[in-house]
Every structure is written in C-alpha cells, then in structure tokens.
Amino acid sequence: MIKRNLTPLLTDAIAHSPAVALLGPRQVGKTTLALEIGSLRIGGREALYLDLESEQDRAKLAQPELYLADHQDKLVILDEVHRAPALFPVLRGLIDRGRRAGQTAGQYLLLGSASLDLLKQAGETLAGRIAYLELTPFTVSETSAIAGDELWLRGGFPESFLAPSASRSLRWRQDFIRSYLERDIPQFGPRIAAETLRRFWTMLAHHQGGLLNTAQFARNLGVDAKTAASYLDLLVDLLLVRRLPPWHVNIGKRLIRSPKVYVRDSGLIHALLGITDKENLLSHPVVGQSWECFVIENLLASAPDSVQGYFYRSSGGAEIDLLLTWPDGKQWAVEIKRSLTPKLERGFYAACADLKPQRKFVVYPGIERYRLAEDIEVISLAQLASDLAGLNLRLE
C-alpha cells in the first residue's frame, strides 16, 4: 500500500475534533484511508463503517439517532454522507451530547465525493464541531519510488496509476469519466445531458491553463453564459476542475483578473483528449499546459492548508505561473518549465520586481538542484513538493 501524506494530519484531526470531513473525488482512496485510520483505534475507539450507498447500511439508519447513540463509544465512519443530508442535525445533537459526557473528539469521520453538498449541509449544521481535509490523487512525494513520468501520464487516481498496463490505465480513466457523467453527476444537481457535459469537460481539457472565458464556452456549447457557468461550478465542486485565482495587489498596473482553469488530474486530461502514451503526449499541443497543471496540483497538495495558490499576470506581460502566499504575507514565486535547460523570460523578472517574493523557484523535469541566479533556484517537482510537505508537518 502506498502511504498517503494525509495520514498523520487525518489522525491528528480525529484526535482533536468530534467530527472530521474527508473530501475528495470518487475512487481517490478515501475509504481505504478511512479504514486504515479506523484500524489504529485512535483514543481506544473501535471503528464502525457504514456505506450510505448500501441499502443494508441505510436501513440501519432508519432511526439514525437511536442507532448512532448505541455506538457513541466508536469512531463511526459514514461513507458518501452527502446521500443522507438529514443526518447532519442528528450528528450535531449527538456530538453535543457526547461533549457534555466528556467525549470531545473522535466521534465521526464523514467521507464525501464532493465539496458541494457536504460543505453546504455541514457548514450550517456542524459549525465549530467539524474539521475539513481533502484527499487528492497520488502526488509525486507519495509515489517517488515508482513514478518517473508515469504519474504525470496516468494521473494520480490509484486504480489508474497502479493498473498493470497503460491500456488498462486508459480504459479505467475512460470508464471513470463515463461513470461520473452518467451516474454520479446527476446526484448533485439538475439533470444535465451527459454528452453536453462531456463536450464541456473536453473543452476545458483543450483550454487547459487558459484564462476563463465563460461566454466563449457558452457559444461553443450552444447554451447561455449562466448555464455554462453552472457546469463549471459543478465540476469545481466535484473537485475535478480548479479555478486558480489571479493575485490582486494595488501596484498601479493593470492586472489580469480572470481566473485560470485547469482539469485537476493530468490522467483525466489525457483520457479526455485521447492521449494514449508518453509519445503521443510529448507531441500534443497540450503538453506544456498538462505539465504546468501537474506541477501546480502537486505543490498545492503538498503545501500547508494555510498557503494559498494564485497566478500573477499584468497587461504588460509580467507573469508568475504559481504564487504561493502565506498568511503572514510571505510569498514564493514558482515558474514552471518543461525543459532540462530552463530559461526565464523577461515577464518573470518583471513580476518579481513588482511583488518582491521571498523565494523564487523554477520547477523543471530534471533532478539536479542548482542556482540560476543568486536568488533563483532550479529545482525538481519532487524536491519542492518534499520541502512544502516538510513545512506542513512542522506546522502541525
């Protein structure tokens, strides 16, 4: 089993919070991780697992307050909890009852395949009683002993990454996309034609890393802008697409204010575009944008939760691919290059002159770490992700 970086953070959250929500797209490994954590008996508690997609387990919760009250001495794991929104007020009452009895942590672990319904319900009902964590697909720091470019090509979903062959990996991703379109997405919102949403998702893959232009997407789909925006919101809420916000600062220059849009998992990008192997990928026009998103997703997954990711671009051409910003105002500027001999353009220097970041990095596909200038370091993705993960553990 590949050890997940989130394990110590999840263990700590369960030890200190009465409820923890573990969010992530389907098939990302939430259930496997939850059962592994349950076997640790945190605080001496056994784990009770209930899958709310199982009719048998849903039947146990016909009277949820009575059933869960009988198991308040256990860590109750509720999988696909967004399917039972009526549970949240019950959980609030049980948590408060447990607090009065001296049980202040480790009561419920809630697993959800989307941020949307779970956050909407829990945010209103369990405020002050719940901690949130997101489980992403595998990252380079988790798979460094195996990966090479396989993680970039196949993406980080466990079944895709660990498939016995490239063809099986691609088939799994194609089936995953079809399952989302035909079965999973209809659970979360109004009925959307699967073929229309597939076209939209594929457009996003072709547009990978580009500035959001909702009106253009709407014209291409033959729908109005509001409808196209709702499609994008849905894929963002399902943790499949990222809107990377622009950094705004009053420096007397005209700044780009539209977000960039990325399909978050590189393997899904390649499946949507019909890219079957590394040779196809390296000759495809999306190769640079695919690599850029792969780097951004890995770095944001590795960074502490308090670190926010942005990009910076001015109308004059100053640009930073990824700007990592700490709560105290400290910033790291990251330029992303798919070249073993990376060279920086004038726009990066101009952007750094505007923002004066504390550290500057160029992420490239090589393994050597060296200085390109006195204050600019060329570094591999694995090394920078490891540095950020180390910061994360120290902060915890």
PDB file of C-alpha atoms in Angstrom, residues 85-343:
ATOM      1  CA  PRO A  85     -28.316  15.192   4.388  1.00  0.00           C
ATOM      2  CA  ALA A  86     -30.897  14.627   7.140  1.00  0.00           C
ATOM      3  CA  LEU A  87     -28.111  13.070   9.229  1.00  0.00           C
ATOM      4  CA  PHE A  88     -26.347  16.371   9.911  1.00  0.00           C
ATOM      5  CA  PRO A  89     -28.770  17.763  12.524  1.00  0.00           C
ATOM      6  CA  VAL A  90     -28.719  14.341  14.228  1.00  0.00           C
ATOM      7  CA  LEU A  91     -24.919  14.373  14.313  1.00  0.00           C
ATOM      8  CA  ARG A  92     -24.938  17.843  15.839  1.00  0.00           C
ATOM      9  CA  GLY A  93     -27.152  16.664  18.702  1.00  0.00           C
ATOM     10  CA  LEU A  94     -25.092  13.537  19.311  1.00  0.00           C
ATOM     11  CA  ILE A  95     -21.833  15.482  19.239  1.00  0.00           C
ATOM     12  CA  ASP A  96     -23.155  17.985  21.778  1.00  0.00           C
ATOM     13  CA  ARG A  97     -24.428  15.139  23.967  1.00  0.00           C
ATOM     14  CA  GLY A  98     -21.024  13.494  23.751  1.00  0.00           C
ATOM     15  CA  ARG A  99     -19.282  16.722  24.710  1.00  0.00           C
ATOM     16  CA  ARG A 100     -21.392  17.008  27.851  1.00  0.00           C
ATOM     17  CA  ALA A 101     -20.341  13.450  28.693  1.00  0.00           C
ATOM     18  CA  GLY A 102     -16.673  14.322  28.198  1.00  0.00           C
ATOM     19  CA  GLN A 103     -16.298  12.893  24.652  1.00  0.00           C
ATOM     20  CA  THR A 104     -14.688  15.815  22.842  1.00  0.00           C
ATOM     21  CA  ALA A 105     -13.041  14.108  19.846  1.00  0.00           C
ATOM     22  CA  GLY A 106     -13.015  11.134  17.518  1.00  0.00           C
ATOM     23  CA  GLN A 107     -16.745  10.513  17.125  1.00  0.00           C
ATOM     24  CA  TYR A 108     -17.416  10.770  13.366  1.00  0.00           C
ATOM     25  CA  LEU A 109     -15.413  10.554  10.160  1.00  0.00           C
ATOM     26  CA  LEU A 110     -17.513  11.728   7.198  1.00  0.00           C
ATOM     27  CA  LEU A 111     -16.445  10.819   3.658  1.00  0.00           C
ATOM     28  CA  GLY A 112     -17.782  12.822   0.721  1.00  0.00           C
ATOM     29  CA  SER A 113     -17.142  12.774  -3.019  1.00  0.00           C
ATOM     30  CA  ALA A 114     -17.768  16.483  -3.419  1.00  0.00           C
ATOM     31  CA  SER A 115     -17.346  19.676  -1.522  1.00  0.00           C
ATOM     32  CA  LEU A 116     -20.710  20.992  -2.621  1.00  0.00           C
ATOM     33  CA  ASP A 117     -23.454  19.215  -0.686  1.00  0.00           C
ATOM     34  CA  LEU A 118     -21.285  18.197   2.246  1.00  0.00           C
ATOM     35  CA  LEU A 119     -19.962  21.682   2.898  1.00  0.00           C
ATOM     36  CA  LYS A 120     -23.398  23.242   2.411  1.00  0.00           C
ATOM     37  CA  GLN A 121     -25.005  20.962   4.982  1.00  0.00           C
ATOM     38  CA  ALA A 122     -22.152  20.604   7.451  1.00  0.00           C
ATOM     39  CA  GLY A 123     -21.165  24.256   7.296  1.00  0.00           C
ATOM     40  CA  GLU A 124     -24.621  25.266   8.527  1.00  0.00           C
ATOM     41  CA  THR A 125     -25.211  22.416  10.951  1.00  0.00           C
ATOM     42  CA  LEU A 126     -21.831  21.379  12.371  1.00  0.00           C
ATOM     43  CA  ALA A 127     -20.073  24.752  12.629  1.00  0.00           C
ATOM     44  CA  GLY A 128     -17.424  24.598  15.340  1.00  0.00           C
ATOM     45  CA  ARG A 129     -17.716  20.827  15.551  1.00  0.00           C
ATOM     46  CA  ILE A 130     -16.031  19.656  12.343  1.00  0.00           C
ATOM     47  CA  ALA A 131     -12.632  19.787  10.654  1.00  0.00           C
ATOM     48  CA  TYR A 132     -12.168  19.511   6.873  1.00  0.00           C
ATOM     49  CA  LEU A 133      -9.421  17.723   4.952  1.00  0.00           C
ATOM     50  CA  GLU A 134      -9.119  16.998   1.226  1.00  0.00           C
ATOM     51  CA  LEU A 135      -7.600  13.794  -0.119  1.00  0.00           C
ATOM     52  CA  THR A 136      -6.115  14.360  -3.558  1.00  0.00           C
ATOM     53  CA  PRO A 137      -4.977  11.752  -6.082  1.00  0.00           C
ATOM     54  CA  PHE A 138      -1.449  10.400  -5.531  1.00  0.00           C
ATOM     55  CA  THR A 139       1.326  13.003  -5.501  1.00  0.00           C
ATOM     56  CA  VAL A 140       4.981  12.755  -6.518  1.00  0.00           C
ATOM     57  CA  SER A 141       6.115  12.625  -2.885  1.00  0.00           C
ATOM     58  CA  GLU A 142       3.853   9.608  -2.283  1.00  0.00           C
ATOM     59  CA  THR A 143       4.961   7.716  -5.400  1.00  0.00           C
ATOM     60  CA  SER A 144       8.592   8.797  -5.738  1.00  0.00           C
ATOM     61  CA  ALA A 145       9.858   5.214  -5.524  1.00  0.00           C
ATOM     62  CA  ILE A 146       7.707   4.169  -8.514  1.00  0.00           C
ATOM     63  CA  ALA A 147       6.831   7.064 -10.663  1.00  0.00           C
ATOM     64  CA  GLY A 148       9.060   8.765 -13.195  1.00  0.00           C
ATOM     65  CA  ASP A 149       6.634  10.236 -15.725  1.00  0.00           C
ATOM     66  CA  GLU A 150       4.032   7.503 -15.118  1.00  0.00           C
ATOM     67  CA  LEU A 151       2.232   9.627 -12.557  1.00  0.00           C
ATOM     68  CA  TRP A 152       2.035  12.554 -14.980  1.00  0.00           C
ATOM     69  CA  LEU A 153       0.803  10.350 -17.847  1.00  0.00           C
ATOM     70  CA  ARG A 154      -1.670   8.187 -15.917  1.00  0.00           C
ATOM     71  CA  GLY A 155      -2.722  10.675 -13.251  1.00  0.00           C
ATOM     72  CA  GLY A 156      -2.957  10.033  -9.537  1.00  0.00           C
ATOM     73  CA  PHE A 157      -6.152   8.024  -9.122  1.00  0.00           C
ATOM     74  CA  PRO A 158      -4.951   4.761  -7.518  1.00  0.00           C
ATOM     75  CA  GLU A 159      -6.681   2.374  -9.956  1.00  0.00           C
ATOM     76  CA  SER A 160      -5.281   4.278 -12.925  1.00  0.00           C
ATOM     77  CA  PHE A 161      -1.763   4.749 -11.584  1.00  0.00           C
ATOM     78  CA  LEU A 162      -1.394   1.157 -10.353  1.00  0.00           C
ATOM     79  CA  ALA A 163      -3.003  -0.501 -13.394  1.00  0.00           C
ATOM     80  CA  PRO A 164      -0.934  -3.380 -14.828  1.00  0.00           C
ATOM     81  CA  SER A 165      -0.615  -1.750 -18.268  1.00  0.00           C
ATOM     82  CA  ALA A 166      -1.001   1.606 -19.993  1.00  0.00           C
ATOM     83  CA  SER A 167      -4.041   0.343 -21.899  1.00  0.00           C
ATOM     84  CA  ARG A 168      -5.771  -0.795 -18.698  1.00  0.00           C
ATOM     85  CA  SER A 169      -4.999   2.555 -17.084  1.00  0.00           C
ATOM     86  CA  LEU A 170      -6.526   4.452 -20.010  1.00  0.00           C
ATOM     87  CA  ARG A 171      -9.566   2.181 -20.015  1.00  0.00           C
ATOM     88  CA  TRP A 172     -10.094   2.789 -16.295  1.00  0.00           C
ATOM     89  CA  ARG A 173      -9.981   6.569 -16.793  1.00  0.00           C
ATOM     90  CA  GLN A 174     -12.423   6.399 -19.707  1.00  0.00           C
ATOM     91  CA  ASP A 175     -14.813   4.326 -17.588  1.00  0.00           C
ATOM     92  CA  PHE A 176     -14.346   6.751 -14.685  1.00  0.00           C
ATOM     93  CA  ILE A 177     -15.341   9.708 -16.872  1.00  0.00           C
ATOM     94  CA  ARG A 178     -18.366   7.835 -18.223  1.00  0.00           C
ATOM     95  CA  SER A 179     -19.440   6.825 -14.715  1.00  0.00           C
ATOM     96  CA  TYR A 180     -19.210  10.399 -13.479  1.00  0.00           C
ATOM     97  CA  LEU A 181     -21.205  11.727 -16.408  1.00  0.00           C
ATOM     98  CA  GLU A 182     -23.937   9.093 -16.378  1.00  0.00           C
ATOM     99  CA  ARG A 183     -24.278   8.135 -12.700  1.00  0.00           C
ATOM    100  CA  ASP A 184     -22.520  10.441 -10.249  1.00  0.00           C
ATOM    101  CA  ILE A 185     -23.074  13.969 -11.543  1.00  0.00           C
ATOM    102  CA  PRO A 186     -26.889  13.592 -11.745  1.00  0.00           C
ATOM    103  CA  GLN A 187     -26.882  13.022  -7.953  1.00  0.00           C
ATOM    104  CA  PHE A 188     -25.532  16.517  -7.309  1.00  0.00           C
ATOM    105  CA  GLY A 189     -27.667  18.850  -9.351  1.00  0.00           C
ATOM    106  CA  PRO A 190     -30.264  19.297 -12.046  1.00  0.00           C
ATOM    107  CA  ARG A 191     -30.233  16.795 -14.871  1.00  0.00           C
ATOM    108  CA  ILE A 192     -27.536  17.654 -17.427  1.00  0.00           C
ATOM    109  CA  ALA A 193     -27.206  15.730 -20.692  1.00  0.00           C
ATOM    110  CA  ALA A 194     -24.123  13.526 -20.321  1.00  0.00           C
ATOM    111  CA  GLU A 195     -22.936  14.289 -23.857  1.00  0.00           C
ATOM    112  CA  THR A 196     -23.191  18.056 -23.287  1.00  0.00           C
ATOM    113  CA  LEU A 197     -21.171  17.850 -20.091  1.00  0.00           C
ATOM    114  CA  ARG A 198     -18.603  15.584 -21.777  1.00  0.00           C
ATOM    115  CA  ARG A 199     -18.148  18.206 -24.504  1.00  0.00           C
ATOM    116  CA  PHE A 200     -17.723  20.891 -21.879  1.00  0.00           C
ATOM    117  CA  TRP A 201     -15.206  18.808 -19.900  1.00  0.00           C
ATOM    118  CA  THR A 202     -13.265  18.108 -23.119  1.00  0.00           C
ATOM    119  CA  MET A 203     -13.290  21.836 -23.991  1.00  0.00           C
ATOM    120  CA  LEU A 204     -11.749  22.529 -20.586  1.00  0.00           C
ATOM    121  CA  ALA A 205      -9.025  19.953 -21.304  1.00  0.00           C
ATOM    122  CA  HIS A 206      -8.220  21.633 -24.654  1.00  0.00           C
ATOM    123  CA  HIS A 207      -8.251  25.001 -22.856  1.00  0.00           C
ATOM    124  CA  GLN A 208      -6.050  23.681 -20.017  1.00  0.00           C
ATOM    125  CA  GLY A 209      -4.373  26.501 -18.098  1.00  0.00           C
ATOM    126  CA  GLY A 210      -6.134  29.210 -20.098  1.00  0.00           C
ATOM    127  CA  LEU A 211      -7.993  32.227 -18.762  1.00  0.00           C
ATOM    128  CA  LEU A 212     -11.645  31.584 -18.030  1.00  0.00           C
ATOM    129  CA  ASN A 213     -13.921  32.889 -20.799  1.00  0.00           C
ATOM    130  CA  THR A 214     -17.406  31.697 -19.891  1.00  0.00           C
ATOM    131  CA  ALA A 215     -19.012  33.465 -22.846  1.00  0.00           C
ATOM    132  CA  GLN A 216     -16.770  31.585 -25.292  1.00  0.00           C
ATOM    133  CA  PHE A 217     -17.566  28.221 -23.677  1.00  0.00           C
ATOM    134  CA  ALA A 218     -21.273  29.074 -23.817  1.00  0.00           C
ATOM    135  CA  ARG A 219     -21.111  29.907 -27.527  1.00  0.00           C
ATOM    136  CA  ASN A 220     -19.253  26.674 -28.290  1.00  0.00           C
ATOM    137  CA  LEU A 221     -21.821  24.636 -26.356  1.00  0.00           C
ATOM    138  CA  GLY A 222     -24.849  26.498 -27.671  1.00  0.00           C
ATOM    139  CA  VAL A 223     -26.052  27.444 -24.170  1.00  0.00           C
ATOM    140  CA  ASP A 224     -26.265  30.736 -22.296  1.00  0.00           C
ATOM    141  CA  ALA A 225     -23.404  32.022 -20.149  1.00  0.00           C
ATOM    142  CA  LYS A 226     -25.232  31.327 -16.893  1.00  0.00           C
ATOM    143  CA  THR A 227     -25.674  27.676 -17.839  1.00  0.00           C
ATOM    144  CA  ALA A 228     -22.023  27.302 -18.840  1.00  0.00           C
ATOM    145  CA  ALA A 229     -21.002  28.893 -15.531  1.00  0.00           C
ATOM    146  CA  SER A 230     -23.189  26.388 -13.650  1.00  0.00           C
ATOM    147  CA  TYR A 231     -21.453  23.494 -15.462  1.00  0.00           C
ATOM    148  CA  LEU A 232     -18.079  24.848 -14.389  1.00  0.00           C
ATOM    149  CA  ASP A 233     -19.248  25.372 -10.804  1.00  0.00           C
ATOM    150  CA  LEU A 234     -20.405  21.764 -10.679  1.00  0.00           C
ATOM    151  CA  LEU A 235     -17.059  20.354 -11.862  1.00  0.00           C
ATOM    152  CA  VAL A 236     -15.224  22.613  -9.406  1.00  0.00           C
ATOM    153  CA  ASP A 237     -17.474  21.468  -6.552  1.00  0.00           C
ATOM    154  CA  LEU A 238     -16.847  17.846  -7.531  1.00  0.00           C
ATOM    155  CA  LEU A 239     -13.102  18.564  -7.086  1.00  0.00           C
ATOM    156  CA  LEU A 240     -12.403  17.686 -10.732  1.00  0.00           C
ATOM    157  CA  VAL A 241     -11.585  21.202 -12.006  1.00  0.00           C
ATOM    158  CA  ARG A 242      -9.658  24.051 -10.384  1.00  0.00           C
ATOM    159  CA  ARG A 243     -10.139  27.771 -10.847  1.00  0.00           C
ATOM    160  CA  LEU A 244      -6.736  29.268  -9.999  1.00  0.00           C
ATOM    161  CA  PRO A 245      -7.414  32.856  -8.901  1.00  0.00           C
ATOM    162  CA  PRO A 246      -5.307  35.829 -10.017  1.00  0.00           C
ATOM    163  CA  TRP A 247      -3.304  37.729  -7.417  1.00  0.00           C
ATOM    164  CA  HIS A 248      -4.588  41.262  -6.894  1.00  0.00           C
ATOM    165  CA  VAL A 249      -2.432  43.999  -5.436  1.00  0.00           C
ATOM    166  CA  ASN A 250      -2.528  47.748  -5.837  1.00  0.00           C
ATOM    167  CA  ILE A 251       0.753  48.448  -7.620  1.00  0.00           C
ATOM    168  CA  GLY A 252      -0.505  50.936 -10.179  1.00  0.00           C
ATOM    169  CA  LYS A 253      -0.558  48.392 -13.035  1.00  0.00           C
ATOM    170  CA  ARG A 254      -3.388  46.780 -14.957  1.00  0.00           C
ATOM    171  CA  LEU A 255      -3.641  43.181 -13.794  1.00  0.00           C
ATOM    172  CA  ILE A 256      -5.433  40.221 -15.343  1.00  0.00           C
ATOM    173  CA  ARG A 257      -8.471  39.493 -13.191  1.00  0.00           C
ATOM    174  CA  SER A 258      -9.907  36.345 -14.797  1.00  0.00           C
ATOM    175  CA  PRO A 259      -9.003  33.021 -13.140  1.00  0.00           C
ATOM    176  CA  LYS A 260      -7.151  30.254 -14.935  1.00  0.00           C
ATOM    177  CA  VAL A 261      -8.994  26.954 -15.350  1.00  0.00           C
ATOM    178  CA  TYR A 262      -7.442  23.500 -15.028  1.00  0.00           C
ATOM    179  CA  VAL A 263      -8.719  19.929 -15.170  1.00  0.00           C
ATOM    180  CA  ARG A 264      -7.031  18.882 -11.939  1.00  0.00           C
ATOM    181  CA  ASP A 265      -5.876  15.327 -12.703  1.00  0.00           C
ATOM    182  CA  SER A 266      -3.428  15.013 -15.589  1.00  0.00           C
ATOM    183  CA  GLY A 267      -4.564  11.458 -16.376  1.00  0.00           C
ATOM    184  CA  LEU A 268      -8.119  12.680 -16.925  1.00  0.00           C
ATOM    185  CA  ILE A 269      -6.868  15.431 -19.248  1.00  0.00           C
ATOM    186  CA  HIS A 270      -5.073  12.833 -21.344  1.00  0.00           C
ATOM    187  CA  ALA A 271      -8.094  10.487 -21.406  1.00  0.00           C
ATOM    188  CA  LEU A 272     -10.423  13.321 -22.454  1.00  0.00           C
ATOM    189  CA  LEU A 273      -8.040  14.242 -25.297  1.00  0.00           C
ATOM    190  CA  GLY A 274      -7.381  10.657 -26.417  1.00  0.00           C
ATOM    191  CA  ILE A 275      -3.679  10.719 -25.467  1.00  0.00           C
ATOM    192  CA  THR A 276      -2.651   7.084 -25.067  1.00  0.00           C
ATOM    193  CA  ASP A 277       1.063   7.137 -24.212  1.00  0.00           C
ATOM    194  CA  LYS A 278       4.023   9.386 -23.496  1.00  0.00           C
ATOM    195  CA  GLU A 279       4.992   9.714 -27.161  1.00  0.00           C
ATOM    196  CA  ASN A 280       1.509  10.993 -28.001  1.00  0.00           C
ATOM    197  CA  LEU A 281       1.648  13.366 -25.057  1.00  0.00           C
ATOM    198  CA  LEU A 282       5.038  14.872 -25.921  1.00  0.00           C
ATOM    199  CA  SER A 283       3.840  15.672 -29.449  1.00  0.00           C
ATOM    200  CA  HIS A 284       0.456  17.053 -28.379  1.00  0.00           C
ATOM    201  CA  PRO A 285      -0.168  20.825 -28.139  1.00  0.00           C
ATOM    202  CA  VAL A 286      -1.410  20.437 -24.544  1.00  0.00           C
ATOM    203  CA  VAL A 287       1.890  19.019 -23.246  1.00  0.00           C
ATOM    204  CA  GLY A 288       3.116  22.255 -21.661  1.00  0.00           C
ATOM    205  CA  GLN A 289      -0.211  23.085 -20.025  1.00  0.00           C
ATOM    206  CA  SER A 290      -0.616  19.492 -18.824  1.00  0.00           C
ATOM    207  CA  TRP A 291       2.807  19.609 -17.147  1.00  0.00           C
ATOM    208  CA  GLU A 292       2.047  23.032 -15.643  1.00  0.00           C
ATOM    209  CA  CYS A 293      -1.187  21.804 -14.067  1.00  0.00           C
ATOM    210  CA  PHE A 294       0.508  18.611 -12.847  1.00  0.00           C
ATOM    211  CA  VAL A 295       3.124  20.710 -11.048  1.00  0.00           C
ATOM    212  CA  ILE A 296       0.565  23.143  -9.597  1.00  0.00           C
ATOM    213  CA  GLU A 297      -1.678  20.366  -8.261  1.00  0.00           C
ATOM    214  CA  ASN A 298       1.244  18.551  -6.646  1.00  0.00           C
ATOM    215  CA  LEU A 299       2.595  21.689  -4.992  1.00  0.00           C
ATOM    216  CA  LEU A 300      -0.788  22.804  -3.666  1.00  0.00           C
ATOM    217  CA  ALA A 301      -1.484  19.296  -2.355  1.00  0.00           C
ATOM    218  CA  SER A 302       1.880  19.283  -0.560  1.00  0.00           C
ATOM    219  CA  ALA A 303       1.703  22.809   0.896  1.00  0.00           C
ATOM    220  CA  PRO A 304       0.221  23.598   4.321  1.00  0.00           C
ATOM    221  CA  ASP A 305      -3.522  24.328   4.313  1.00  0.00           C
ATOM    222  CA  SER A 306      -2.840  27.944   5.245  1.00  0.00           C
ATOM    223  CA  VAL A 307      -0.906  28.505   1.997  1.00  0.00           C
ATOM    224  CA  GLN A 308      -2.979  29.866  -0.885  1.00  0.00           C
ATOM    225  CA  GLY A 309      -2.159  29.470  -4.578  1.00  0.00           C
ATOM    226  CA  TYR A 310      -2.540  32.223  -7.197  1.00  0.00           C
ATOM    227  CA  PHE A 311      -1.078  33.235 -10.532  1.00  0.00           C
ATOM    228  CA  TYR A 312       0.105  36.724 -11.386  1.00  0.00           C
ATOM    229  CA  ARG A 313      -0.165  38.413 -14.765  1.00  0.00           C
ATOM    230  CA  SER A 314      -0.197  42.056 -15.806  1.00  0.00           C
ATOM    231  CA  SER A 315      -1.359  43.500 -19.109  1.00  0.00           C
ATOM    232  CA  GLY A 316       2.262  44.440 -19.742  1.00  0.00           C
ATOM    233  CA  GLY A 317       3.389  40.789 -19.792  1.00  0.00           C
ATOM    234  CA  ALA A 318       4.714  40.338 -16.252  1.00  0.00           C
ATOM    235  CA  GLU A 319       3.773  36.795 -15.186  1.00  0.00           C
ATOM    236  CA  ILE A 320       4.292  34.175 -12.471  1.00  0.00           C
ATOM    237  CA  ASP A 321       2.834  30.697 -13.056  1.00  0.00           C
ATOM    238  CA  LEU A 322       2.202  29.958  -9.362  1.00  0.00           C
ATOM    239  CA  LEU A 323       2.390  32.358  -6.449  1.00  0.00           C
ATOM    240  CA  LEU A 324       2.312  30.630  -3.059  1.00  0.00           C
ATOM    241  CA  THR A 325       1.148  33.062  -0.375  1.00  0.00           C
ATOM    242  CA  TRP A 326       1.410  32.554   3.390  1.00  0.00           C
ATOM    243  CA  PRO A 327      -0.929  34.185   5.932  1.00  0.00           C
ATOM    244  CA  ASP A 328       1.884  36.476   7.126  1.00  0.00           C
ATOM    245  CA  GLY A 329       2.252  37.871   3.586  1.00  0.00           C
ATOM    246  CA  LYS A 330       5.346  35.868   2.634  1.00  0.00           C
ATOM    247  CA  GLN A 331       5.342  34.724  -0.994  1.00  0.00           C
ATOM    248  CA  TRP A 332       7.126  32.146  -3.107  1.00  0.00           C
ATOM    249  CA  ALA A 333       7.215  32.629  -6.877  1.00  0.00           C
ATOM    250  CA  VAL A 334       7.229  29.419  -8.945  1.00  0.00           C
ATOM    251  CA  GLU A 335       7.918  29.329 -12.684  1.00  0.00           C
ATOM    252  CA  ILE A 336       7.187  26.022 -14.433  1.00  0.00           C
ATOM    253  CA  LYS A 337       9.246  24.808 -17.390  1.00  0.00           C
ATOM    254  CA  ARG A 338       9.079  21.534 -19.295  1.00  0.00           C
ATOM    255  CA  SER A 339      12.765  21.736 -20.309  1.00  0.00           C
ATOM    256  CA  LEU A 340      16.005  20.303 -18.932  1.00  0.00           C
ATOM    257  CA  THR A 341      17.688  23.646 -19.657  1.00  0.00           C
ATOM    258  CA  PRO A 342      15.105  26.132 -18.365  1.00  0.00           C
ATOM    259  CA  LYS A 343      15.425  29.786 -19.287  1.00  0.00           C
TER     260      LYS A 343
END
